Coordinates of C-alpha atoms and ligand atoms in Angstrom, one line a residue:
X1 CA 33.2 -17.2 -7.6
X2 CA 31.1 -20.0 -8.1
X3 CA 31.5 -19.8 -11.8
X4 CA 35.3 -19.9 -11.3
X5 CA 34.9 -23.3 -9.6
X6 CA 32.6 -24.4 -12.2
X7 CA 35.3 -23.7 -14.9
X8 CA 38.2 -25.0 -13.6
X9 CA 36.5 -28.4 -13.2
X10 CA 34.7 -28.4 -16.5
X11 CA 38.9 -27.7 -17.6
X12 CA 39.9 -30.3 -15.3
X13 CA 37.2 -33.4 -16.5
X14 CA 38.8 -32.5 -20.6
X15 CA 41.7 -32.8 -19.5
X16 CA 41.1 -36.5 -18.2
X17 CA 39.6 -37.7 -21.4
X18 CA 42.3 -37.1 -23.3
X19 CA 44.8 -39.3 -24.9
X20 CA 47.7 -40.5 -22.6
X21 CA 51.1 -40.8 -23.7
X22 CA 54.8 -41.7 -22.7
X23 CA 55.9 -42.3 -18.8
X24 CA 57.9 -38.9 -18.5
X25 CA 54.7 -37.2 -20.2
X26 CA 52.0 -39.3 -18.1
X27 CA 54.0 -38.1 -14.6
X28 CA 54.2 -34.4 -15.9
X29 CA 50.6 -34.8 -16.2
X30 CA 50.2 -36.4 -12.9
X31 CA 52.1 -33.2 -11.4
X32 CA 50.1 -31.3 -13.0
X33 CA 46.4 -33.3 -12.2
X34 CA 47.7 -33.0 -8.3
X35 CA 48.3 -29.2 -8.5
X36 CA 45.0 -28.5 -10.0
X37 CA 43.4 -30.2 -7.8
X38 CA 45.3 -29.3 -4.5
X39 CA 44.4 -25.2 -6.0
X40 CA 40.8 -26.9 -6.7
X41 CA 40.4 -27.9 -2.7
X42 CA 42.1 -24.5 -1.8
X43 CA 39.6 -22.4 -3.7
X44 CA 36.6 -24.6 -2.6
X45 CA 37.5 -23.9 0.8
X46 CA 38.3 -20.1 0.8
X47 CA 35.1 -20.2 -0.7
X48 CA 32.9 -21.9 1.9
X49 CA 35.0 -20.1 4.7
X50 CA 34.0 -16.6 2.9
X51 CA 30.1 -17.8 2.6
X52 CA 30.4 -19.2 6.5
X53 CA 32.4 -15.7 7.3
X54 CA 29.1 -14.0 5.6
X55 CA 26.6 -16.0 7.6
X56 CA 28.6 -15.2 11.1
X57 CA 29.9 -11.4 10.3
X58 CA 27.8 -7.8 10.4
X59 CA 28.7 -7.4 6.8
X60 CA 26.6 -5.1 4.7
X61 CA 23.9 -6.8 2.5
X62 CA 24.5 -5.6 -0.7
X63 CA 22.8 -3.0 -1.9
X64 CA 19.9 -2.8 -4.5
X65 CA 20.4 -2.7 -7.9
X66 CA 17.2 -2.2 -8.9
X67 CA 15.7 -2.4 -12.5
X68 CA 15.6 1.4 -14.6
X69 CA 11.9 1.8 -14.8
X70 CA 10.6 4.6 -17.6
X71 CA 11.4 8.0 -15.8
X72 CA 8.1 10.3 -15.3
X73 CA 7.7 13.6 -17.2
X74 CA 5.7 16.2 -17.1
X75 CA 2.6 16.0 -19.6
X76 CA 1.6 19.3 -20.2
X77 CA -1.9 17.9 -22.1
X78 CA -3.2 15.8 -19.4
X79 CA -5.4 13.1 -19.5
X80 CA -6.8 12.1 -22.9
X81 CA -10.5 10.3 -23.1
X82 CA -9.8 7.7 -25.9
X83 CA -12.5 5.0 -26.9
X84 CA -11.4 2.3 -24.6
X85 CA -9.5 3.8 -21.9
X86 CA -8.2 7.3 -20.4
X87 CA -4.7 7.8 -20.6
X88 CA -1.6 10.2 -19.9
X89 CA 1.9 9.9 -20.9
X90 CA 3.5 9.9 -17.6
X91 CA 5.5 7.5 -15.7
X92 CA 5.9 5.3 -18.7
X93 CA 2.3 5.9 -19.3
X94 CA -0.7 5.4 -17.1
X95 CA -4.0 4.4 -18.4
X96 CA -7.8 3.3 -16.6
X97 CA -9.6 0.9 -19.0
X98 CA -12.8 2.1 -20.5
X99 CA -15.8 -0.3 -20.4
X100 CA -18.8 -0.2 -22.7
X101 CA -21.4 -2.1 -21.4
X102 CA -20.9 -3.5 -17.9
X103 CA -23.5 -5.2 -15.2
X104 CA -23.3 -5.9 -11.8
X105 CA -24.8 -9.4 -10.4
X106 CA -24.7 -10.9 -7.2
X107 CA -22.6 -14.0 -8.4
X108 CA -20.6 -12.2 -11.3
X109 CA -19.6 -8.9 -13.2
X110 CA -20.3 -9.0 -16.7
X111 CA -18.8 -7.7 -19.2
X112 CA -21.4 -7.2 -22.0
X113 CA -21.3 -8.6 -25.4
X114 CA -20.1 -6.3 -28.6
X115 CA -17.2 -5.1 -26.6
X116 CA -14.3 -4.3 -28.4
X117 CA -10.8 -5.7 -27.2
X118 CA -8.5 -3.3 -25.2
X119 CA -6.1 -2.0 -27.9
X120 CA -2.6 -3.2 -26.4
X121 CA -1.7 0.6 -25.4
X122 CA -3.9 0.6 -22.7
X123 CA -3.2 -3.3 -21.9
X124 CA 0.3 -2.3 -20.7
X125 CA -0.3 1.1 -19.3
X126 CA -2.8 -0.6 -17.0
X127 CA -3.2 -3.5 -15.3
X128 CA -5.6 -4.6 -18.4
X129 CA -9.4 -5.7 -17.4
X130 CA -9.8 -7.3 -14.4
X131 CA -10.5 -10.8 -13.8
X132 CA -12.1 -10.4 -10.8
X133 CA -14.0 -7.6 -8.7
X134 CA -14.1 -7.6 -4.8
X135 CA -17.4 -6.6 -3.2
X136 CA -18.5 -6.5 0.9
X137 CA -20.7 -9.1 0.7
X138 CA -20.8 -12.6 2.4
X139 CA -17.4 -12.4 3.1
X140 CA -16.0 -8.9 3.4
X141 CA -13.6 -8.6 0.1
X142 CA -15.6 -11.4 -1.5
X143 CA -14.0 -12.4 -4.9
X144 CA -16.6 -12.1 -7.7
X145 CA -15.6 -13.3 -11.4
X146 CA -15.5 -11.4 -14.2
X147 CA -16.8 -12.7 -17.2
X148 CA -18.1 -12.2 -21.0
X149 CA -21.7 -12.6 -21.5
X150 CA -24.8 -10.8 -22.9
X151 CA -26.5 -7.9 -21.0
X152 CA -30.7 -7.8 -20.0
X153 CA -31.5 -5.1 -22.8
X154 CA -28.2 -4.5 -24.1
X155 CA -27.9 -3.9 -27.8
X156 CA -24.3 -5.3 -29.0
X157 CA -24.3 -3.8 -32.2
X158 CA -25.0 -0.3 -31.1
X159 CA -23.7 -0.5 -27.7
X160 CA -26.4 1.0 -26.0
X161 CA -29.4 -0.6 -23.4
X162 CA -32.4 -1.2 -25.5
X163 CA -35.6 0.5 -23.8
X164 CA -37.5 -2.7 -21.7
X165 CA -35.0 -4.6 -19.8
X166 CA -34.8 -6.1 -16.3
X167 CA -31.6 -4.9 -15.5
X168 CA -31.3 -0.7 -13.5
X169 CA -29.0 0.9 -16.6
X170 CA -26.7 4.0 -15.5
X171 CA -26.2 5.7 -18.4
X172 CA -23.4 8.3 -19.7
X173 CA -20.2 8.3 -18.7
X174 CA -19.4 7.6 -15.5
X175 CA -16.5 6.3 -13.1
X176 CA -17.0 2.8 -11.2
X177 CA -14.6 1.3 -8.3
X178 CA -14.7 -2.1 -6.5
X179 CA -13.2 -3.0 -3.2
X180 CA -9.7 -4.1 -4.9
X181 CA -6.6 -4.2 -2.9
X182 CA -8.7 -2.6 -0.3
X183 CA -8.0 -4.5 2.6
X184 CA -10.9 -4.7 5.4
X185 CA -10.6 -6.5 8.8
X186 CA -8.2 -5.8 11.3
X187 CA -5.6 -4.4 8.9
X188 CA -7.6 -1.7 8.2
X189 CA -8.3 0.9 5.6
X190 CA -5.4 1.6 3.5
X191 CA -5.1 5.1 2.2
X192 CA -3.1 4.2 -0.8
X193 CA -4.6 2.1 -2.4
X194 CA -8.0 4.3 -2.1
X195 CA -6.1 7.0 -4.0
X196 CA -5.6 4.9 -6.9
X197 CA -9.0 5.0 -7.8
X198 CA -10.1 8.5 -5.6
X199 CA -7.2 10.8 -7.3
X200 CA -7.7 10.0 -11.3
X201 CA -11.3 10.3 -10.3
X202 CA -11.0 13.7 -9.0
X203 CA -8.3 14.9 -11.8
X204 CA -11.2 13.5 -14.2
X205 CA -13.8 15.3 -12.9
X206 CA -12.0 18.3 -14.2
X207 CA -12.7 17.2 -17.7
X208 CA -15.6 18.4 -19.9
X209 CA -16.4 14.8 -21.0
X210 CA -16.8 14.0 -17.5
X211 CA -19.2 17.0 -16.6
X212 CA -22.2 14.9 -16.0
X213 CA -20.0 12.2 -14.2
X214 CA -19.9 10.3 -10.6
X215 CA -17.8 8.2 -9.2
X216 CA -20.3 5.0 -8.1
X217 CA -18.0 3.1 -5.7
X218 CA -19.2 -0.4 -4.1
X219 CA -18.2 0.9 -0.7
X220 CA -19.7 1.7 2.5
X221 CA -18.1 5.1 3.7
X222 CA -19.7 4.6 7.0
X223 CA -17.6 2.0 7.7
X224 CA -14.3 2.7 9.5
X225 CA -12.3 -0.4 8.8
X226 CA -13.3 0.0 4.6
X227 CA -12.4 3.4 3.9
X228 CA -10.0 5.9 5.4
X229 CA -10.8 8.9 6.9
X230 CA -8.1 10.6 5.1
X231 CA -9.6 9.3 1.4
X232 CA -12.9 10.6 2.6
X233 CA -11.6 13.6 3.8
X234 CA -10.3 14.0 0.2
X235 CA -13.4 13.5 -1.5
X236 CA -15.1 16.0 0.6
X237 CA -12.3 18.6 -0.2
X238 CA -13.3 18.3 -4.1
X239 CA -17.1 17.1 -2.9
X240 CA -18.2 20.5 -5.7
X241 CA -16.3 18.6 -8.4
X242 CA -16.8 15.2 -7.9
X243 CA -19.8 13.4 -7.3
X244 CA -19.7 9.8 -5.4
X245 CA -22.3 7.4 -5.8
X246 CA -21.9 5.0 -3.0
X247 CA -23.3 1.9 -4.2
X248 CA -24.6 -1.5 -1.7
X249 CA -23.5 -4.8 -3.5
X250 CA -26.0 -5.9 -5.9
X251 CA -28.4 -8.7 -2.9
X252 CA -29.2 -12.4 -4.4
X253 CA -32.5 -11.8 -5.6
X254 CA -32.1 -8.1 -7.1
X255 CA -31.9 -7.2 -10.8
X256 CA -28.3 -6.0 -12.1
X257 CA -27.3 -3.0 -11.9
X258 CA -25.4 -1.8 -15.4
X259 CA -23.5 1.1 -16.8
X260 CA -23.3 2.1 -20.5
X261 CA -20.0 3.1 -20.3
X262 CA -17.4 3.1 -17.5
X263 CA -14.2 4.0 -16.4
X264 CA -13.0 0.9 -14.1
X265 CA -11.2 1.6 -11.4
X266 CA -10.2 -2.0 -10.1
X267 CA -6.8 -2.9 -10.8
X268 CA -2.8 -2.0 -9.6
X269 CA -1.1 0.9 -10.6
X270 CA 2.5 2.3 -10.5
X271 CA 0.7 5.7 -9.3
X272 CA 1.6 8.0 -11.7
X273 CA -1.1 9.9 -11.9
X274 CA -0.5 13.4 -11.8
X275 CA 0.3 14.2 -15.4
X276 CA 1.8 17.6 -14.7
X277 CA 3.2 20.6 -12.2
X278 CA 0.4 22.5 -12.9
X279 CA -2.1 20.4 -12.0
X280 CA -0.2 18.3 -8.6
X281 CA -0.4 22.4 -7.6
X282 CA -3.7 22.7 -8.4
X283 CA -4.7 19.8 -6.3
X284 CA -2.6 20.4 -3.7
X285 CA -3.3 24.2 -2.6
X286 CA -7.4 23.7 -2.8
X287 CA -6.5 21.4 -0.1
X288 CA -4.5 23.6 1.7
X289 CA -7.0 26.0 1.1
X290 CA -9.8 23.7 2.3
X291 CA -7.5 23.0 5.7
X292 CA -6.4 26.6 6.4
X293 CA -2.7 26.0 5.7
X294 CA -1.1 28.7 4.2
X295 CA 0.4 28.1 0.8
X296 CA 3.9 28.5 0.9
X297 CA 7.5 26.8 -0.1
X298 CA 9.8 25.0 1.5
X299 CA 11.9 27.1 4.5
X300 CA 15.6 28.2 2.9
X301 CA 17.0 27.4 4.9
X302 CA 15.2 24.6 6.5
X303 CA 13.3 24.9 9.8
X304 CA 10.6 22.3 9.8
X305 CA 11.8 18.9 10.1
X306 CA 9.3 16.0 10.8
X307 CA 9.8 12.0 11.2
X308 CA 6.8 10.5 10.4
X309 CA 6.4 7.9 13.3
X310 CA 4.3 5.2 14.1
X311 CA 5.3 4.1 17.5
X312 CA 2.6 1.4 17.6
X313 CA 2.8 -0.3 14.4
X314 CA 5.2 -3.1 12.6
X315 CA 5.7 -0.1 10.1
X316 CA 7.8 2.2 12.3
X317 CA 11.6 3.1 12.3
X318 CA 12.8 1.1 15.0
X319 CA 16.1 3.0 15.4
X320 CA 13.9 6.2 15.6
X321 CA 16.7 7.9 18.1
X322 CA 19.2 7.2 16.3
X323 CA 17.6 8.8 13.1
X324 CA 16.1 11.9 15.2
X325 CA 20.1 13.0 16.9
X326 CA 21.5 12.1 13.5
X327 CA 19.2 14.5 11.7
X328 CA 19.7 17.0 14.2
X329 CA 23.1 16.9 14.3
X330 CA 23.2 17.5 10.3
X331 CA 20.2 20.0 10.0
X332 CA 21.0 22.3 13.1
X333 CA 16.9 22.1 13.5
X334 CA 14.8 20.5 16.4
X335 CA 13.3 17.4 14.6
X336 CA 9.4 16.5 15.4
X337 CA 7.7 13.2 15.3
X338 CA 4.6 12.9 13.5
X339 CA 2.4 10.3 14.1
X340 CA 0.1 9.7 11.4
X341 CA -3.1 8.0 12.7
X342 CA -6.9 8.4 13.0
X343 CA -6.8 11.9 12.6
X344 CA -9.6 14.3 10.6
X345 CA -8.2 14.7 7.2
X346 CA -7.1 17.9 8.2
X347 CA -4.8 17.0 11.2
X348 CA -3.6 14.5 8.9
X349 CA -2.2 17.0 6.5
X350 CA -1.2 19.3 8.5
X351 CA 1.8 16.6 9.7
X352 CA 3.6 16.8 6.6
X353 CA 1.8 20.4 5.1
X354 CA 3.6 22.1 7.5
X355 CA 7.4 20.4 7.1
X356 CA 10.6 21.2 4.9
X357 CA 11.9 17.5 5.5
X358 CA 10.2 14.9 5.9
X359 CA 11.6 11.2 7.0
X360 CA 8.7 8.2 6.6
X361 CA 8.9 4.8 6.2
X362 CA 7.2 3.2 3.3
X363 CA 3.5 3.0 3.5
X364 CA 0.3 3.8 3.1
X365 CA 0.1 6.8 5.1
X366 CA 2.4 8.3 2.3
X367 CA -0.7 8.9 0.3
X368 CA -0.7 12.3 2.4
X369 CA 2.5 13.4 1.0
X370 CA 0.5 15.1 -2.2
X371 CA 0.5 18.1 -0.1
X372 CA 3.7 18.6 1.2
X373 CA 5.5 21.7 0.2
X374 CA 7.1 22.4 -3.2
X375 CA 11.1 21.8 -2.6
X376 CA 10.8 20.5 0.0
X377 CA 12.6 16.4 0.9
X378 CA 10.9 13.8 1.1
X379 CA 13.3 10.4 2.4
X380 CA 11.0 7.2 2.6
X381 CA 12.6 4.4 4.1
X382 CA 12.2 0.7 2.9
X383 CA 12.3 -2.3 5.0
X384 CA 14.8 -4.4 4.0
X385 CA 14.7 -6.7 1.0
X386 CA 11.5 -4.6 0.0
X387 CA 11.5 -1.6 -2.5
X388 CA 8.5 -0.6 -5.0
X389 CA 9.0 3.0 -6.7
X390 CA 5.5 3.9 -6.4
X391 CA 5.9 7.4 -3.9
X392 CA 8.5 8.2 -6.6
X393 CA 5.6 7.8 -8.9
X394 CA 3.2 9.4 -6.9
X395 CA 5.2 12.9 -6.4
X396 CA 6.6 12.9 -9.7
X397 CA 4.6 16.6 -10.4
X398 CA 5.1 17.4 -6.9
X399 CA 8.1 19.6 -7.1
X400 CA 10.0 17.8 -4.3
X401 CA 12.7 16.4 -3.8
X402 CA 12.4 12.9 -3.3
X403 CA 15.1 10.1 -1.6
X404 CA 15.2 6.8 -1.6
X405 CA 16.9 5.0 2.0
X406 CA 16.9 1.1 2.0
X407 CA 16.4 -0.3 5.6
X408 CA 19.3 -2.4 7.1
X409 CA 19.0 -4.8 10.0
X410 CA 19.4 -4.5 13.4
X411 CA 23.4 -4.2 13.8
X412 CA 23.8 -4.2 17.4
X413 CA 22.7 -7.7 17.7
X414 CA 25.6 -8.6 15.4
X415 CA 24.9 -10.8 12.3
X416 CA 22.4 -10.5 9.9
X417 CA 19.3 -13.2 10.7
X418 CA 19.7 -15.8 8.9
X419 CA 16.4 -16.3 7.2
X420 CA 17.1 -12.6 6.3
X421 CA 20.4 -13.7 4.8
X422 CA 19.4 -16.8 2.9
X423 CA 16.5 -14.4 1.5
X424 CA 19.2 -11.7 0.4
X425 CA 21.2 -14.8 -1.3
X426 CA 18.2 -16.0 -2.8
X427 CA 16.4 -13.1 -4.2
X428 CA 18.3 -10.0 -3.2
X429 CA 16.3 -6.5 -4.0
X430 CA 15.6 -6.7 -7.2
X431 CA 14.1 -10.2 -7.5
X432 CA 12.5 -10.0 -3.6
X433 CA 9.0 -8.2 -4.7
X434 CA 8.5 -10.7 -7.4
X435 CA 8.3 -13.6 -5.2
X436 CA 5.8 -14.0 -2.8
X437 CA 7.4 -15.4 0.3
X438 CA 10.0 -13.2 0.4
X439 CA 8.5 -9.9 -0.5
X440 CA 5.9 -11.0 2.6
X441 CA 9.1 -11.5 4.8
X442 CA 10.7 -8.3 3.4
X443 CA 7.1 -6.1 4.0
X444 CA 7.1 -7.7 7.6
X445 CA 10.3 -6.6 8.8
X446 CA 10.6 -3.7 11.2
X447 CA 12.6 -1.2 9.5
X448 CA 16.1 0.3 10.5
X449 CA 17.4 3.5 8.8
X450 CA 21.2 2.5 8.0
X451 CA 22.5 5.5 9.7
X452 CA 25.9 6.0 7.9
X453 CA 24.2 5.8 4.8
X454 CA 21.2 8.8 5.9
X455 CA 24.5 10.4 7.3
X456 CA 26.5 10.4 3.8
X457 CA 23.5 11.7 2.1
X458 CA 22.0 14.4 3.7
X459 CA 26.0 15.5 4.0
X460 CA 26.5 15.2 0.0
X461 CA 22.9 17.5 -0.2
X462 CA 24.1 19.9 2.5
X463 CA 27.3 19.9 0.7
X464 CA 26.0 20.5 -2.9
X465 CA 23.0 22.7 -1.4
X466 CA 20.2 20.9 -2.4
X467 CA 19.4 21.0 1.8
X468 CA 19.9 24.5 2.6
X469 CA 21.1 24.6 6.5
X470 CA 21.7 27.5 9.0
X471 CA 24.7 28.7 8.9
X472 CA 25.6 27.0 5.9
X473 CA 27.6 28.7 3.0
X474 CA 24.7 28.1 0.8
X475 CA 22.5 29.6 2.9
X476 CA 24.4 32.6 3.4
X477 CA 24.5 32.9 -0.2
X478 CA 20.6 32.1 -1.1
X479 CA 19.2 34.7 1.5
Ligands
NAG501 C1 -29.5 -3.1 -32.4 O1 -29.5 -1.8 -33.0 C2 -29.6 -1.9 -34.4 C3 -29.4 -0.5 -35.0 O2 -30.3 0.4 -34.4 C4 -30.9 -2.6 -34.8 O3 -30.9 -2.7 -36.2 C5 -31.0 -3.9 -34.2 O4 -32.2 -4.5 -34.5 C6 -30.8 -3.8 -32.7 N1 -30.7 -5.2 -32.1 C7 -31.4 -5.5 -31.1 C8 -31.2 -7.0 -30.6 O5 -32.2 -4.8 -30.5
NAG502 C1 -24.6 16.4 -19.8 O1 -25.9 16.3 -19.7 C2 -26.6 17.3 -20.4 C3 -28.1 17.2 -20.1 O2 -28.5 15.9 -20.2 C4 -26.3 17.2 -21.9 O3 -27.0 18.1 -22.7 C5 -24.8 17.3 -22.1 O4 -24.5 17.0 -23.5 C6 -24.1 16.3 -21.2 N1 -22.7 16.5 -21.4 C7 -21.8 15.5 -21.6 C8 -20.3 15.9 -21.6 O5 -22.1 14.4 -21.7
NAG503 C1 0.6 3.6 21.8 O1 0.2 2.6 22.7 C2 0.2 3.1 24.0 C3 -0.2 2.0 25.0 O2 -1.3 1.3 24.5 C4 -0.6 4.3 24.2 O3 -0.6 4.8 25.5 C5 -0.2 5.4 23.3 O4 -1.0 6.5 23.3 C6 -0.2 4.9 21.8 N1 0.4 5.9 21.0 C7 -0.1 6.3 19.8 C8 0.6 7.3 19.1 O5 -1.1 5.8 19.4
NAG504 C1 18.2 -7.6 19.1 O1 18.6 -7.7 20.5 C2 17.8 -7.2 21.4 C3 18.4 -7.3 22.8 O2 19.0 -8.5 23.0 C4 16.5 -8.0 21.4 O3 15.6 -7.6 22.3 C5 15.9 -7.9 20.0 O4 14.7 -8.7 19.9 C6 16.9 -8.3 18.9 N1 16.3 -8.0 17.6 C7 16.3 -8.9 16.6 C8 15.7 -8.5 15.4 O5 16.9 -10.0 16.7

C-alpha cells in the first residue's frame, strides 16, 4: 500500500518537470494535476484510516511466515569423530567443536598454540569456538575470555603436554562444559539448555573412541539454582555409560587445569541431536526402563491427554479453560493438567511418559518430551511474536507427531496492545527473535492458545486420522 503511494507521487513529481505547452494543453494538464492529486489525498486517507482501524480493531496479527530451515533426517551412521569436531548430518547438520590443547585459568581459557583452524564445516554446524566461557566464580556466570596463547608444557608441534609442566594435564579424549546459557539466580536452572551439552554427551559415550571418556563440567551439582534436577536425574539414568567429572573453577592462585583434547560443549545449538530413530528409542526406553514406565505406543484411539501447566509462572497458558473444554470437546477424553516443577526426575517423566497428547507452551521444561510415546502429538505453544524451531529439532527421531500453535493476545479485552502492535509492524515473526528488544517483549508475554486456530487443527487431524478419536470412523477402522 505504501509502495502504491510512493509510486504515484514519484509519477506525479515527472510529470511536473516536464515541458509545458499551449493554454488548452496547460488546463488539460491542470485537470489532470487536480484529479491525481484529489485520488492522491483519497488514497492517503483510506490508508491512515485502515492503519488507525488496525490500531483500534481485534484484527488478527498476521501470521508467521517463518524462514524454511534445512528439514532433519534420519542419519542412520550417527555421530562421526572427525579431527576437529564431532558431527552428524541431521537437522542441517550438527557439530561440537574439537579442541587440541586447552587450559583453564582463573582469569582466561586458553586455547593452546599449534591449533589448527576449525575447517568451515564444523564453523557452521556449530556455533564455532567460543569467545567466552562462563564459570561460578566471583560473580555466579562470570564471563571469562577466551584467548590464543601457549600452554605450561604443551608441545605445539606434536600437540601433546611435554613431561615437567606447572599446569594438572587431563589427557585422552574427553568431554568439557562451562556454565553457558545456564542461567543461575532467581531464574533458575534451565533444563534445556543442560541438554545441549548432557544429551550429545551421553549419545557419545556410546562410541568406542570415547570409551575412556568423562564429561568434566565446571558445575556444582549440589547446587539447586545451577543444575536441574531433571538434567541430573538424566545423568544418573546413563550414570554406567557416562562418567561426569564435576570440576570447581580453577581459584586465583592455583595452576591451570588442561586437557589434551576436548570436545567443548559451550556454545548454542538448534538441538538436533539425535541423529536417528534408533537411537532417540534407544535413549528413550532405558529411561523408561530406569522409571518403571512401561514401554508402549501411543493409545489408538487416544485416551491420555495432558496440558502441561504451570499455574505459577509467566510461562503458562493463560486461557488454560478455554484450551482444556476445547480439547475435550474434540477428543471425547478427560484432559489432565500437568504441572511440571521440582519433581524427582522420575515424576517429571512420568507427566508426559504417560500421555497420547500433549499441549505445552514453549519452554524449557520441554526438554522432558524425549520420552514421550512414539505417535503420539505433541502441540507447543509460542507466545506471541516469539517462535524458535528448536523442539522441532529436538524430537526430530522421536517418532511423534509434532505441532506448531502461535499464541494470540488476549481478545476479550478488545484490541491488540499497542506496544504489541507496533512490535508486530516493526518486526513481525520472522524478524522478532533477531532483534533483541522485541524477542525479550515477545518471550515475556503470557501466552494465549488462539482457540479457533487449535480448534481447526485438531479437527483437520481428527478428520484425516492422524488423531484417532472414540468413536471416530478411523477408529472404527484401525481397531
Ligand atoms: C616437540 O616435539 C618435537 C617432536 O617430538 C620435538 O622435536 C621438539 O623438540 C618438541 N618441542 C618442544 C618445545 O618440546
Ligand atoms: C583406553 O585406555 C586403555 C588403557 O589405558 C587403552 O589401552 C585404550 O587404547 C584406550 N582406548 C581409547 C579408545 O582411547
Ligand atoms: C501456586 O501458588 C499457590 C500460592 O502460593 C500455592 O498454593 C500452589 O500450591 C502453587 N501451585 C503450584 C503448582 O506450585
Ligand atoms: C484484560 O482485561 C482484564 C479484565 O479487565 C484485566 O484484568 C487484564 O489485565 C487484561 N489483560 C491485558 C493483557 O491487558
Amino acid at each position: 500500500m505504501i509502495f502504491n503511494i510512493r509510486s504515484q507521487k514519484s509519477q506525479w513529481s515527472s510529470l511536473d518537470g516536464s515541458k509545458r505547452s499551449g493554454c488548452a494543453k496547460r488546463h488539460h494538464r491542470r485537470t489532470w494535476y487536480t484529479r491525481t492529486s484529489t485520488m492522491f489525498v483519497v488514497a492517503l486517507l483510506v490508508f491512515l484510516l485502515m492503519s488507525a482501524t488496525q490500531f483500534i480493531l481485534p484484527t488478527n496479527p498476521p501470521y508467521p511466515d517463518l524462514p524454511q530451515h534445512a528439514p532433519c533426517s534420519d542419519d542412520p551412521q550417527g555421530y562421526v569423530l572427525e579431527d576437529m569436531g564431532i558431527c552428524t548430518n541431521t537437522c542441517g547438520k550438527i557439530c561440537f567443536p574439537r579442541v587440541h590443547g586447552l587450559c583453564f585459568h582463573h582469569t582466561k581459557v586458553v586455547l593452546c598454540d599449534g591449533q589448527p583452524p576449525l575447517p568451515e564445516h564444523i564453523i557452521q554446524a556449530s556455533s564455532g569456538l567460543p569467545s567466552i566461557m562462563r564459570f561460578y566464580m566471583e560473580k555466579p556466570r562470570m564471563k571469562v575470555p577466551v584467548v590464543h596463547k601457549a600452554c605450561p608444557g604443551w608441545n605445539s608441534s606434536t600437540l601433546r603436554p611435554t613431561g615437567m609442566n606447572s599446569a594438572r594435564w587431563i589427557k585422552g579424549l574427553q568431554m568439557v562444559a562451562d556454565l553457558t546459557l545456564m542461567p543461575t539466580g532467581k531464574v533458575g536452572p534451565n533444563p534445556h539448555h543442560e541438554a545441549e551439552k548432557v544429551v550429545p554427551a551421553i549419545l557419545f559415550s556410546q562410541l568406542s573412541e570415547f570409551r575412556n571418556s568423562s564429561l568434566y563440567w565446571f558445575a556444582n551439582p549440589n547446587d539447586p539454582l545451577m543444575i536441574s534436577k531433571w538434567s541430573l536425574g538424566l545423568l544418573d539414568v546413563f550414570s554406567k555409560d557416562l562418567k561426569v567429572e564435576y570440576m570447581p573453577p580453577v581459584g586465583k592462585e592455583e595452576p591451570p587445569v588442561c586437557f589434551e583434547d576436548a570436545i567443548l560443549f559451550a556454545g548454542l545449538t538448534n538441538s538436533g541431536y539425535m541423529p536417528n530413530v534408533e537411537t532417540h528409542d534407544w535413549f528413550r526406553n532405558r529411561i523408561l526402563e530406569h522409571c518403571n514406565v512401561p514401554i508402549t505406543k501411543a493409545n489408538m484411539p487416544v485416551r491420555d491427554v495432558v496440558i502441561v501447566h504451570r499455574p505459577n509462572s509467566s510461562r503458562n497458558i493463560r486461557n488454560y479453560e478455554a484450551v482444556k473444554n476445547r480439547l475435550e470437546a474434540e477428543l471425547q477424553v478427560p484432559v489432565k493438567m500437568a504441572v511440571p516443577g521440582p519433581w524427582s526426575f522420575c515424576n517429571q517423566v512420568k507427566l508426559v511418559a504417560e500421555a497420547d497428547i500433549v499441549l505445552t507452551p514453549h519452554g524449557s521444561q520441554n526438554a522432558n518430551l524425549l520420552v514421550v510415546r512414539p505417535g503420539s502429538s505433541i502441540f507447543e505453544v509460542f507466545p506471541l511474536l516469539y517462535y524458535i524451531d528448536w523442539y522441532k529439532h529436538y524430537l526430530h527421531a522421536g517418532a511423534v507427531n509434532f505441532y506448531e500453535l502461535f499464541g494470540t493476545w488476549p481478545l476479550e479485552n478488545g484490541s491488540m496492545p499497542l506496544l504489541m502492535r507496533l512490535q508486530a509492524l516493526l518486526y513481525g515473526w520472522k524478524n522478532c527473535f533477531s532483534v533483541r528488544h522485541c524477542m525479550n517483549y515477545g518471550k515475556s508475554r503470557e501466552i494465549y492458545v488462539d482457540l479457533d486456530r487449535l480448534e481447526s487443527l485438531l479437527e483437520t487431524l481428527i478428520g484425516k486420522c492422524r488423531i484417532p478419536v472414540q468413536h471416530s470412523t478411523c477408529s472404527k477402522k484401525s481397531t
